[in-house]
Amino acid sequence: MIGGKSMEYWMKCLRLLHKSRRLRYDEFFRIQLKCIFFVVVSSLSTVVFPSFVSKIIDQGIGARNFTNICLFSFLLMLSGVVMVVANYAYQMSFFKFSQKIVLELKEMVFEKLLKTNINFWSEHSAGDMLKILESDISAIQSMFTRSISTIVSSSFMFLVVAGYLIYLHFTIGVLLIITTLIIIFVQREFGKRLEKIVYPLRDEIGRFTAFSNQVLNNIINIEMVGDTERISKQYICMNKSIIQSSIKQIRMVTVLQNFISSYSIFSLFIVMFIGAKAVIEGSMTVGALVSLTMYTQWLLGPLMSLGNAYSEFKSNMPLFTRILEVLENNETIREGVVFPNQNLKGRIVFENVDFGYEKGIEVLKQFNLIVEPGKVIGITGRNGCGKTTLFRLLLRMCEPNAGKISLDGICIKEYSIEFLTRQVGCLLQDGFLMSGSLRQVVDIEGKHSDIEIERMMQNFCLSSRDFPQGLDTIIGENNLNLSGGQVQKIALTRLFLQDNCIYLLDEPTAAIDLKAEDKICTSICQLLKNKTAIIISHRERILSICDQTIYLTGREQE
C-alpha cells in the first residue's frame, strides 16, 4: 500500500541517521522487532478473543454446560488481559523510540543549518526552517516507529482474520475480501489526488510562517513607519488562502475516511444476510454467527490502520522532502583539515578575487589586498561596493568565484572551521546579541570574572551599573530593552573579551554618540596593538586609527 517514493524518503532519512552514528541500523531494527513482538502478541490475542465468545454461546449456553462457560469465560478474560498488556507495552516502546527519532533529527537539522552558507539562505526562509524544526520533524516521527510496525501487524492480522473468515464461511469470507480490495483501490486513487493538494499547501504555509516571523521580529519598526494596515491586509489574505486550501485537503481526507467507514455497514449486511440464512439452514451455529460478526469488525481495524498509515505517508511526503532538502543540501561551509597548534600571525592576502552574489553581476573583480601581521586596515566606499562581502569571504560564508584568499600563506579553505572561529573575531554592523543575561552575552565561554568583564566594559564607556540588575540584567529578544549605542558597546565588549588574533569590525561606532566615540576609538586602537584588523567604516575618527585606508568603488581597489 505504501508508495515507493514515500519509502524511498523514509530510507534516506534512516540512512542519514545511520551515517551520522546517531541511530545504527542494528539498533533501529532491534527496537522495531521488540515493538513488532508486542504488536503480534496483541494481534493474536485480539484474533482469538471472538472465538471464545462463540464457544461460550455454543458449547456453554447452548449445551447448558456451566463448566465450559467458566473455562471459556476465563480464557476470554485471559486473552483480553494479554491484549491490554501487550498494547501498553508496544505503545510505550513506540513513544520512547519516537522521541529519540525526533531528538536526533532535530539535532541533525539544527547542526546542518549552523553550517550553511549565504547561498543557502538566499534560497530558504528562516520561517520555513523554523517550521521544519518545530513541527515537520515531530509530524513524521511516527513514520519511523508506529507506522512501520502498524503496517506489519495490520497486514498480519488482516491475513489471519481473512483466512479464518473463509474457514468459517467461504462465501462471506470471499465477499468481504473483495470488498476490502475495492476499498484499498479507492484509497490509493484518493491518495494520488491528496498528494497534489498537500505539496502546494505545505509551500504556502512555509511562506506564511516566514512572513509572520518577519513581522513579529520587526513589529516595532512596522508600527513606527506606519505600515500596519498594509501588513494586516496581507496577513489576512494569506491566512484566508491557507484556510481554503486546508478545508479542501480535509474534505478529501474526510470523504476517504467515511468511505472506509462505510465498509462496516456493508460488511455487517453481508454477514447478517448470508449468515442468518445459514443459521436457519443449520449449516452455522448462532455462536459462529456472533463471532463472525465480531471478526468482521476486527477485519475493519487492520484495514483502517493500513489506510491511516498510507494517508500519513502520503500527507507527510512534502515534510520528508523539506527535511531531506536541508540534510542533503550542499550549500554549506566546507570543513578544512588544517588545525595549527599555534595562533595565526595574521597575514591576510586577497589574490585576484572575483565574486558576485548573482550570476553575471560581480561585486568584486580581480580584487587584491595584502594585510601584514599587526596592521590595521580601514575600508570605506559607497553602499554595495563589496565592503561587507570581504568579511563574508574571510569567514567563508561564501566562496570566491575565482582567485584565492589566504591566511599566513595557507588558503582559508584548508583551515578547520573551528580553528578559524577561534582565530578570527567579527563585529557585525547591527551588533547582533542573543538573548540572555548580560554576563552570558558578553562572556560567551564563561571563563572571565566579573572584574575582568567590568574592566573591558569600561573601555567602551559602559558599566554594569548602567543596567537595572547589573550583569544579571536580561537582554531581551531583539534587544528591545537596549538602545542602539548600548547594543554596539556590549558587542564590542564581547568581541574583545575573546582575544582573537584577527579582528573584523563592520561600522563599530556607527550607533555611538560623538562624545563617547573618541574614547572608544582610543580603546580599540590600544586593544588592536599587535593584532591584525580590518575596519569597515565611513566615520573619520575610527578610520584615523588605521595604518592604511582603502576606498572601494565596487570592482576595483583605489
Coordinates of C-alpha atoms in Angstrom, one line a residue:
M1 CA 0.0 0.0 0.0
I2 CA 2.8 2.4 0.8
G3 CA 4.1 4.3 -2.3
G4 CA 7.7 3.7 -3.5
K5 CA 8.6 7.4 -3.2
S6 CA 7.4 7.5 0.4
M7 CA 9.5 4.5 1.3
E8 CA 12.5 6.0 -0.6
Y9 CA 12.3 9.2 1.5
W10 CA 11.9 7.1 4.7
M11 CA 15.0 5.1 3.9
K12 CA 17.0 8.2 3.0
C13 CA 16.3 9.7 6.5
L14 CA 17.2 6.4 8.1
R15 CA 20.4 6.2 6.1
L16 CA 21.4 9.7 7.2
L17 CA 20.7 8.8 10.9
H18 CA 22.9 5.7 10.5
K19 CA 25.6 7.6 8.7
S20 CA 25.8 10.2 11.5
R21 CA 26.0 7.4 14.0
R22 CA 23.0 8.7 15.8
L23 CA 20.9 5.6 15.1
R24 CA 22.5 2.5 13.8
Y25 CA 20.6 0.1 11.6
D26 CA 21.0 -2.7 14.1
E27 CA 19.6 -0.6 16.9
F28 CA 16.7 0.6 14.8
F29 CA 15.7 -2.9 13.7
R30 CA 16.2 -4.3 17.2
I31 CA 13.8 -1.8 18.6
Q32 CA 11.4 -2.4 15.7
L33 CA 11.4 -6.1 16.3
K34 CA 10.7 -5.6 20.0
C35 CA 7.8 -3.4 19.2
I36 CA 6.5 -5.8 16.5
F37 CA 6.7 -8.7 19.0
F38 CA 4.3 -6.8 21.3
V39 CA 2.1 -5.9 18.4
V40 CA 1.9 -9.6 17.2
V41 CA 1.1 -10.8 20.7
S42 CA -1.7 -8.1 20.9
S43 CA -2.9 -9.1 17.4
L44 CA -3.1 -12.8 18.2
S45 CA -5.0 -12.2 21.4
T46 CA -7.3 -10.0 19.5
V47 CA -7.9 -12.7 16.9
V48 CA -8.7 -15.5 19.4
F49 CA -10.9 -13.3 21.5
P50 CA -14.1 -13.7 19.5
S51 CA -13.6 -17.5 19.2
F52 CA -14.2 -17.8 23.0
V53 CA -17.4 -15.9 22.6
S54 CA -18.6 -18.4 20.1
K55 CA -17.6 -21.3 22.3
I56 CA -19.4 -19.8 25.3
I57 CA -22.6 -19.5 23.3
D58 CA -22.5 -22.9 21.5
Q59 CA -20.6 -25.1 24.0
G60 CA -21.6 -23.4 27.1
I61 CA -25.1 -21.8 26.9
G62 CA -26.3 -24.0 24.0
A63 CA -25.1 -27.2 25.7
R64 CA -26.1 -25.9 29.2
N65 CA -22.6 -26.8 30.4
F66 CA -21.6 -24.5 33.2
T67 CA -18.0 -25.9 33.2
N68 CA -17.5 -24.8 29.6
I69 CA -18.9 -21.4 30.4
C70 CA -16.4 -21.0 33.2
L71 CA -13.5 -22.3 31.2
F72 CA -14.1 -20.2 28.1
S73 CA -15.0 -17.1 30.1
F74 CA -11.6 -17.5 31.9
L75 CA -9.8 -17.9 28.6
L76 CA -11.8 -14.9 27.2
M77 CA -10.6 -12.8 30.2
L78 CA -7.0 -14.0 29.9
S79 CA -6.8 -13.1 26.2
G80 CA -8.3 -9.7 27.0
V81 CA -5.7 -9.1 29.7
V82 CA -2.8 -10.2 27.4
M83 CA -4.2 -7.9 24.7
V84 CA -4.3 -4.9 27.0
V85 CA -0.8 -5.5 28.5
A86 CA 0.7 -6.0 25.0
N87 CA -0.9 -2.8 23.8
Y88 CA 0.5 -0.9 26.7
A89 CA 4.0 -2.4 26.1
Y90 CA 4.2 -1.6 22.4
Q91 CA 2.7 1.9 22.9
M92 CA 5.3 2.9 25.5
S93 CA 8.1 1.4 23.3
F94 CA 6.9 3.3 20.3
F95 CA 6.7 6.6 22.3
K96 CA 10.2 6.3 23.7
F97 CA 11.6 5.4 20.3
S98 CA 9.7 8.2 18.5
Q99 CA 11.1 10.7 20.9
K100 CA 14.6 9.6 20.2
I101 CA 14.0 9.9 16.5
V102 CA 12.6 13.4 16.9
L103 CA 15.6 14.4 19.1
E104 CA 18.2 13.1 16.7
L105 CA 16.6 14.5 13.6
K106 CA 16.2 17.9 15.1
E107 CA 19.8 18.0 16.2
M108 CA 20.9 16.9 12.7
V109 CA 18.9 19.6 11.0
F110 CA 19.9 22.3 13.5
E111 CA 23.6 21.4 13.2
K112 CA 23.3 21.4 9.4
L113 CA 21.7 24.9 9.5
L114 CA 24.6 26.2 11.6
K115 CA 27.0 25.2 8.8
T116 CA 25.1 26.6 5.9
N117 CA 26.5 29.5 3.8
I118 CA 24.9 32.6 2.4
N119 CA 23.7 30.9 -0.8
F120 CA 21.5 28.6 1.3
W121 CA 19.7 31.5 3.0
S122 CA 19.2 33.3 -0.3
E123 CA 17.0 30.3 -1.3
H124 CA 15.4 29.4 2.0
S125 CA 13.5 31.5 4.5
A126 CA 14.1 31.4 8.3
G127 CA 10.3 30.9 8.8
D128 CA 10.4 27.7 6.7
M129 CA 13.4 26.3 8.6
L130 CA 11.7 27.2 11.9
K131 CA 8.6 25.2 10.8
I132 CA 10.8 22.2 9.9
L133 CA 12.3 22.2 13.4
E134 CA 9.2 22.9 15.3
S135 CA 6.5 20.9 13.6
D136 CA 7.6 18.9 10.5
I137 CA 10.0 16.6 12.3
S138 CA 7.5 15.9 15.0
A139 CA 4.9 15.2 12.4
I140 CA 6.9 12.4 10.8
Q141 CA 8.2 10.8 14.0
S142 CA 5.5 8.0 13.9
M143 CA 6.6 7.0 10.4
F144 CA 9.8 5.7 11.8
T145 CA 8.1 3.8 14.6
R146 CA 4.4 3.2 14.8
S147 CA 3.7 3.3 11.1
I148 CA 6.2 0.6 10.2
S149 CA 5.0 -1.8 12.9
T150 CA 1.4 -0.9 12.1
I151 CA 1.9 -2.0 8.5
V152 CA 3.4 -5.3 9.6
S153 CA 1.0 -6.1 12.4
S154 CA -2.1 -4.9 10.5
S155 CA -1.2 -6.9 7.4
F156 CA -0.6 -10.0 9.6
M157 CA -3.8 -9.5 11.5
F158 CA -5.8 -8.9 8.2
L159 CA -4.5 -12.1 6.7
V160 CA -5.2 -14.2 9.8
V161 CA -8.7 -12.8 10.2
A162 CA -9.5 -13.1 6.4
G163 CA -8.3 -16.7 6.4
Y164 CA -10.4 -17.6 9.5
L165 CA -13.5 -15.9 7.9
I166 CA -13.1 -18.1 4.8
Y167 CA -12.7 -21.1 7.1
L168 CA -16.0 -20.2 9.0
H169 CA -17.9 -19.4 5.8
F170 CA -16.4 -19.4 2.3
T171 CA -18.9 -17.1 0.6
I172 CA -18.9 -14.5 3.3
G173 CA -15.1 -14.5 3.6
V174 CA -14.6 -14.1 -0.2
L175 CA -17.2 -11.3 -0.4
L176 CA -15.6 -9.4 2.4
I177 CA -12.1 -9.8 0.9
I178 CA -13.3 -8.5 -2.4
T179 CA -14.9 -5.5 -0.7
T180 CA -11.7 -4.8 1.1
L181 CA -9.7 -4.8 -2.1
I182 CA -12.1 -2.3 -3.6
I183 CA -11.6 -0.1 -0.6
I184 CA -7.9 -0.3 -1.0
F185 CA -8.1 0.6 -4.7
V186 CA -10.3 3.7 -4.0
Q187 CA -7.9 4.7 -1.2
R188 CA -4.9 4.7 -3.5
E189 CA -6.7 6.9 -6.0
F190 CA -7.7 9.4 -3.3
G191 CA -4.1 9.3 -2.1
K192 CA -2.8 10.5 -5.5
R193 CA -5.3 13.4 -5.6
L194 CA -4.4 14.3 -2.0
E195 CA -0.7 14.5 -2.8
K196 CA -1.5 17.2 -5.4
I197 CA -3.0 19.3 -2.7
V198 CA -0.6 18.7 0.1
Y199 CA 2.6 20.0 -1.7
P200 CA 1.3 23.5 -2.6
L201 CA -0.3 23.8 0.8
R202 CA 3.0 23.0 2.5
D203 CA 4.8 25.7 0.5
E204 CA 2.0 28.2 1.2
I205 CA 2.3 27.5 5.0
G206 CA 6.1 27.9 4.7
R207 CA 5.7 31.4 3.1
F208 CA 3.1 32.4 5.7
T209 CA 5.3 31.3 8.6
A210 CA 8.2 33.2 7.1
F211 CA 6.1 36.3 6.7
S212 CA 4.7 36.1 10.3
N213 CA 8.2 35.6 11.7
Q214 CA 9.5 38.6 9.8
V215 CA 6.6 40.8 11.0
L216 CA 6.9 39.7 14.7
N217 CA 10.7 40.3 14.7
N218 CA 10.2 43.8 13.3
I219 CA 6.8 44.8 14.7
I220 CA 8.1 48.0 16.5
N221 CA 9.7 49.2 13.2
I222 CA 6.5 48.5 11.3
E223 CA 4.4 50.5 13.8
M224 CA 6.9 53.4 13.7
V225 CA 6.8 53.7 9.9
G226 CA 3.0 53.4 9.8
D227 CA 2.8 50.2 7.7
T228 CA 0.5 48.2 10.0
E229 CA -2.6 48.5 7.7
R230 CA -0.9 47.1 4.7
I231 CA 0.7 44.3 6.7
S232 CA -2.6 43.4 8.3
K233 CA -4.3 43.1 5.0
Q234 CA -1.5 40.9 3.6
Y235 CA -1.7 38.7 6.7
I236 CA -5.5 38.3 6.4
C237 CA -5.2 37.5 2.7
M238 CA -2.5 34.8 3.2
N239 CA -4.4 33.3 6.2
K240 CA -7.6 33.0 4.2
S241 CA -5.9 31.3 1.3
I242 CA -4.3 28.7 3.7
I243 CA -7.6 28.1 5.4
Q244 CA -9.3 27.5 2.0
S245 CA -6.6 25.1 0.9
S246 CA -6.7 23.3 4.3
I247 CA -10.5 22.9 4.0
K248 CA -10.0 21.3 0.6
Q249 CA -7.5 18.9 2.0
I250 CA -9.6 18.0 5.0
R251 CA -12.6 17.5 2.7
M252 CA -10.8 14.9 0.7
V253 CA -9.4 13.2 3.8
T254 CA -12.9 13.1 5.5
V255 CA -14.5 11.7 2.3
L256 CA -11.9 8.9 2.3
Q257 CA -12.3 8.1 6.0
N258 CA -16.1 8.0 5.7
F259 CA -15.9 5.8 2.6
I260 CA -13.7 3.4 4.6
S261 CA -16.1 3.5 7.5
S262 CA -19.0 2.5 5.2
Y263 CA -17.2 -0.8 4.9
S264 CA -18.5 -1.6 8.4
I265 CA -22.1 -1.1 7.3
F266 CA -21.8 -3.1 4.1
S267 CA -19.8 -6.0 5.7
L268 CA -22.4 -6.3 8.5
F269 CA -25.1 -6.5 5.9
I270 CA -23.3 -9.4 4.1
V271 CA -22.7 -11.3 7.4
M272 CA -26.2 -10.9 8.8
F273 CA -28.0 -11.6 5.5
I274 CA -26.0 -14.7 4.4
G275 CA -25.1 -15.8 8.0
A276 CA -28.7 -15.7 9.3
K277 CA -29.8 -17.8 6.3
A278 CA -27.0 -20.3 7.1
V279 CA -28.2 -20.5 10.8
I280 CA -31.7 -21.2 9.7
E281 CA -30.5 -23.9 7.3
G282 CA -28.4 -25.4 10.2
S283 CA -25.0 -25.0 8.5
M284 CA -23.9 -22.5 11.0
T285 CA -24.4 -22.1 14.8
V286 CA -25.6 -18.9 16.5
G287 CA -22.2 -18.7 18.3
A288 CA -20.4 -18.9 15.0
L289 CA -22.6 -16.1 13.6
V290 CA -21.8 -13.9 16.6
S291 CA -18.1 -14.5 16.3
L292 CA -18.3 -13.9 12.5
T293 CA -19.9 -10.5 13.2
M294 CA -17.0 -9.7 15.6
Y295 CA -14.4 -10.9 13.2
T296 CA -15.9 -8.7 10.5
Q297 CA -15.2 -5.7 12.8
W298 CA -11.7 -7.0 13.5
L299 CA -11.1 -7.0 9.8
L300 CA -12.0 -3.4 9.6
G301 CA -9.5 -2.4 12.3
P302 CA -6.4 -3.5 10.3
L303 CA -7.9 -2.0 7.2
M304 CA -8.3 1.3 8.9
S305 CA -4.8 1.2 10.3
L306 CA -3.3 0.4 6.9
G307 CA -5.4 3.3 5.4
N308 CA -4.2 5.7 8.1
A309 CA -0.6 4.6 7.6
Y310 CA -1.0 5.1 3.8
S311 CA -2.6 8.6 4.3
E312 CA 0.1 9.5 6.7
F313 CA 2.9 8.6 4.3
K314 CA 1.2 10.5 1.5
S315 CA 0.4 13.6 3.6
N316 CA 3.9 13.7 5.1
M317 CA 5.8 13.3 1.8
P318 CA 6.3 17.1 1.5
L319 CA 7.7 17.1 5.0
F320 CA 10.2 14.4 4.1
T321 CA 11.1 16.4 1.0
R322 CA 11.8 19.6 3.0
I323 CA 13.8 17.8 5.7
L324 CA 15.9 15.9 3.2
E325 CA 16.4 19.1 1.2
V326 CA 18.1 20.6 4.3
L327 CA 20.1 17.5 5.3
E328 CA 21.3 16.8 1.7
N329 CA 21.9 20.4 0.8
N330 CA 25.5 21.2 -0.4
E331 CA 25.4 24.9 0.3
T332 CA 27.4 24.6 3.5
I333 CA 30.7 25.9 4.7
R334 CA 33.3 23.3 3.7
E335 CA 35.3 21.9 6.5
G336 CA 39.1 22.1 6.2
V337 CA 41.7 19.8 7.8
V338 CA 44.4 22.2 8.8
F339 CA 44.3 22.9 12.6
P340 CA 47.7 24.5 13.6
N341 CA 48.8 24.1 17.2
Q342 CA 49.7 27.8 17.4
N343 CA 47.9 31.1 16.8
L344 CA 48.0 32.8 13.4
K345 CA 50.4 35.6 12.8
G346 CA 47.7 37.4 10.9
R347 CA 48.8 37.9 7.3
I348 CA 45.7 38.2 5.1
V349 CA 46.0 38.1 1.3
F350 CA 43.3 38.5 -1.4
E351 CA 44.7 37.5 -4.7
N352 CA 42.8 38.2 -7.9
V353 CA 39.5 37.5 -6.2
D354 CA 36.2 37.6 -8.3
F355 CA 32.9 37.3 -6.5
G356 CA 29.2 38.0 -7.2
Y357 CA 26.0 37.0 -5.4
E358 CA 24.2 36.6 -8.7
K359 CA 25.5 35.1 -11.9
G360 CA 26.8 37.8 -14.3
I361 CA 26.8 40.5 -11.6
E362 CA 30.2 40.8 -9.9
V363 CA 30.7 42.7 -6.7
L364 CA 34.5 42.2 -6.7
K365 CA 36.6 41.8 -9.9
Q366 CA 40.3 40.9 -9.7
F367 CA 40.5 42.2 -6.2
N368 CA 43.9 42.2 -4.5
L369 CA 44.7 43.1 -0.9
I370 CA 47.6 42.3 1.4
V371 CA 47.3 43.0 5.2
E372 CA 50.5 42.4 7.0
P373 CA 50.5 41.0 10.6
G374 CA 49.8 43.6 13.3
K375 CA 48.4 46.1 10.7
V376 CA 45.0 47.8 10.9
I377 CA 43.4 48.4 7.5
G378 CA 40.4 50.7 7.1
I379 CA 37.9 50.1 4.2
T380 CA 35.4 52.7 3.1
G381 CA 33.3 53.2 0.0
R382 CA 29.8 53.6 -1.3
N383 CA 27.0 51.2 -0.3
G384 CA 27.0 47.9 -2.2
C385 CA 30.7 48.2 -3.3
G386 CA 31.6 44.9 -1.5
K387 CA 32.9 46.0 1.9
T388 CA 30.9 43.5 4.0
T389 CA 31.4 40.9 1.2
L390 CA 35.1 40.9 2.1
F391 CA 34.2 39.8 5.7
R392 CA 31.8 37.2 4.4
L393 CA 34.6 35.8 2.2
L394 CA 37.1 35.7 5.0
L395 CA 34.6 34.0 7.3
R396 CA 33.8 31.6 4.5
M397 CA 30.1 32.4 4.4
C398 CA 30.6 32.4 0.6
E399 CA 33.3 31.3 -1.7
P400 CA 35.1 33.4 -4.4
N401 CA 34.2 32.6 -8.0
A402 CA 37.9 33.0 -8.8
G403 CA 41.1 33.8 -7.1
K404 CA 42.5 32.9 -3.7
I405 CA 42.2 34.1 -0.1
S406 CA 44.9 33.0 2.3
L407 CA 45.9 33.4 6.0
D408 CA 49.6 33.1 6.8
G409 CA 50.2 31.6 3.3
I410 CA 47.6 28.9 3.6
C411 CA 44.3 29.0 1.6
I412 CA 41.4 29.6 4.0
K413 CA 39.6 26.6 2.5
E414 CA 42.3 24.4 4.1
Y415 CA 41.7 25.6 7.7
S416 CA 39.3 23.9 10.1
I417 CA 36.2 25.9 10.7
E418 CA 36.7 25.6 14.5
F419 CA 40.2 27.0 14.1
L420 CA 39.1 30.0 12.1
T421 CA 36.4 30.7 14.6
R422 CA 38.9 30.8 17.4
Q423 CA 41.4 33.0 15.5
V424 CA 39.0 35.5 13.8
G425 CA 36.7 37.7 15.7
C426 CA 33.9 39.6 13.9
L427 CA 31.7 42.6 14.9
L428 CA 28.6 42.9 12.7
Q429 CA 27.2 46.2 11.7
D430 CA 23.9 45.6 13.6
G431 CA 25.8 44.4 16.7
F432 CA 23.7 41.2 16.9
L433 CA 23.2 39.9 20.5
M434 CA 21.5 36.7 21.6
S435 CA 19.0 37.0 24.5
G436 CA 20.3 36.1 27.9
S437 CA 21.8 37.7 31.0
L438 CA 24.4 40.5 30.3
R439 CA 27.1 38.3 31.7
Q440 CA 26.2 35.4 29.4
V441 CA 26.0 37.7 26.4
V442 CA 29.4 39.3 26.8
D443 CA 31.3 36.3 28.2
I444 CA 30.3 33.6 25.7
E445 CA 32.6 30.9 27.1
G446 CA 32.0 31.8 30.7
K447 CA 35.8 32.0 31.5
H448 CA 36.1 35.6 32.7
S449 CA 35.5 37.0 36.1
D450 CA 33.0 39.8 36.8
I451 CA 36.0 42.1 37.4
E452 CA 37.5 41.3 34.0
I453 CA 34.2 41.9 32.3
E454 CA 33.7 45.2 34.1
R455 CA 37.2 46.4 33.1
M456 CA 36.6 45.5 29.5
M457 CA 33.2 47.3 29.5
Q458 CA 34.8 50.5 30.8
N459 CA 36.9 50.6 27.6
F460 CA 33.7 51.2 25.7
C461 CA 32.1 53.8 28.1
L462 CA 29.9 51.1 29.6
S463 CA 29.3 49.9 33.2
S464 CA 27.2 47.1 34.8
R465 CA 25.8 49.9 36.9
D466 CA 24.0 51.2 33.8
F467 CA 21.7 48.2 33.9
P468 CA 19.0 47.5 36.5
Q469 CA 20.3 44.2 37.7
G470 CA 23.9 44.7 36.7
L471 CA 25.5 41.7 34.9
D472 CA 22.4 39.7 35.7
T473 CA 20.2 42.0 33.7
I474 CA 18.3 40.0 31.0
I475 CA 18.9 41.1 27.4
G476 CA 15.5 40.6 25.8
E477 CA 14.7 39.1 22.4
N478 CA 15.6 41.5 19.5
N479 CA 17.4 43.7 22.2
L480 CA 14.3 45.9 22.6
N481 CA 15.3 46.9 26.2
L482 CA 18.6 48.4 24.8
S483 CA 19.5 51.5 22.8
G484 CA 21.4 51.1 19.6
G485 CA 24.5 52.6 21.2
Q486 CA 24.3 50.1 24.2
V487 CA 24.0 47.2 21.7
Q488 CA 27.1 48.3 19.9
K489 CA 29.1 48.8 23.2
I490 CA 28.1 45.4 24.5
A491 CA 29.0 43.8 21.2
L492 CA 32.5 45.4 21.3
T493 CA 32.9 44.2 24.9
R494 CA 32.0 40.6 23.8
L495 CA 34.3 40.8 20.8
F496 CA 37.5 41.9 22.7
L497 CA 36.9 39.6 25.6
Q498 CA 37.6 36.7 23.1
D499 CA 41.2 37.8 22.5
N500 CA 41.4 36.8 18.8
C501 CA 44.4 37.2 16.5
I502 CA 42.5 38.8 13.7
Y503 CA 39.6 41.2 14.1
L504 CA 37.0 42.2 11.5
L505 CA 34.9 45.3 12.5
D506 CA 31.9 46.5 10.5
E507 CA 30.9 50.1 11.4
P508 CA 31.9 49.6 15.0
T509 CA 31.0 53.1 16.1
A510 CA 28.0 53.8 13.8
A511 CA 25.5 54.0 16.7
I512 CA 27.7 55.6 19.3
D513 CA 27.5 59.3 20.1
L514 CA 30.4 61.6 19.2
K515 CA 31.4 62.2 22.8
A516 CA 31.9 58.5 23.6
E517 CA 33.3 57.8 20.1
D518 CA 36.7 59.4 20.8
K519 CA 37.4 57.3 24.0
I520 CA 36.1 54.1 22.3
C521 CA 38.3 54.6 19.3
T522 CA 41.3 55.1 21.5
S523 CA 40.4 51.9 23.4
I524 CA 40.0 50.0 20.1
C525 CA 43.4 51.2 19.0
Q526 CA 45.0 50.0 22.2
L527 CA 43.3 46.6 22.1
L528 CA 44.3 46.1 18.5
K529 CA 48.0 46.5 19.3
N530 CA 50.0 43.7 17.7
K531 CA 46.7 42.4 16.2
T532 CA 45.7 42.3 12.5
A533 CA 42.4 44.1 11.8
I534 CA 40.2 45.3 9.0
I535 CA 37.7 48.0 9.9
I536 CA 34.8 49.0 7.6
S537 CA 33.5 52.5 8.3
H538 CA 32.5 55.9 6.9
R539 CA 33.4 57.7 10.1
E540 CA 36.7 59.6 10.1
R541 CA 37.6 59.1 13.8
I542 CA 37.7 55.3 13.7
L543 CA 39.5 55.3 10.3
S544 CA 42.1 57.6 11.9
I545 CA 43.5 54.7 13.9
C546 CA 44.1 52.6 10.8
D547 CA 47.6 52.2 9.3
Q548 CA 46.0 52.5 5.8
T549 CA 42.6 53.2 4.4
I550 CA 41.3 51.7 1.2
Y551 CA 38.4 53.1 -0.8
L552 CA 36.3 50.6 -2.7
T553 CA 34.5 51.7 -5.8
G554 CA 32.7 48.4 -6.4
R555 CA 35.0 46.5 -8.7
E556 CA 38.5 47.8 -8.1
Q557 CA 40.7 49.0 -5.4
E558 CA 41.9 52.5 -5.2

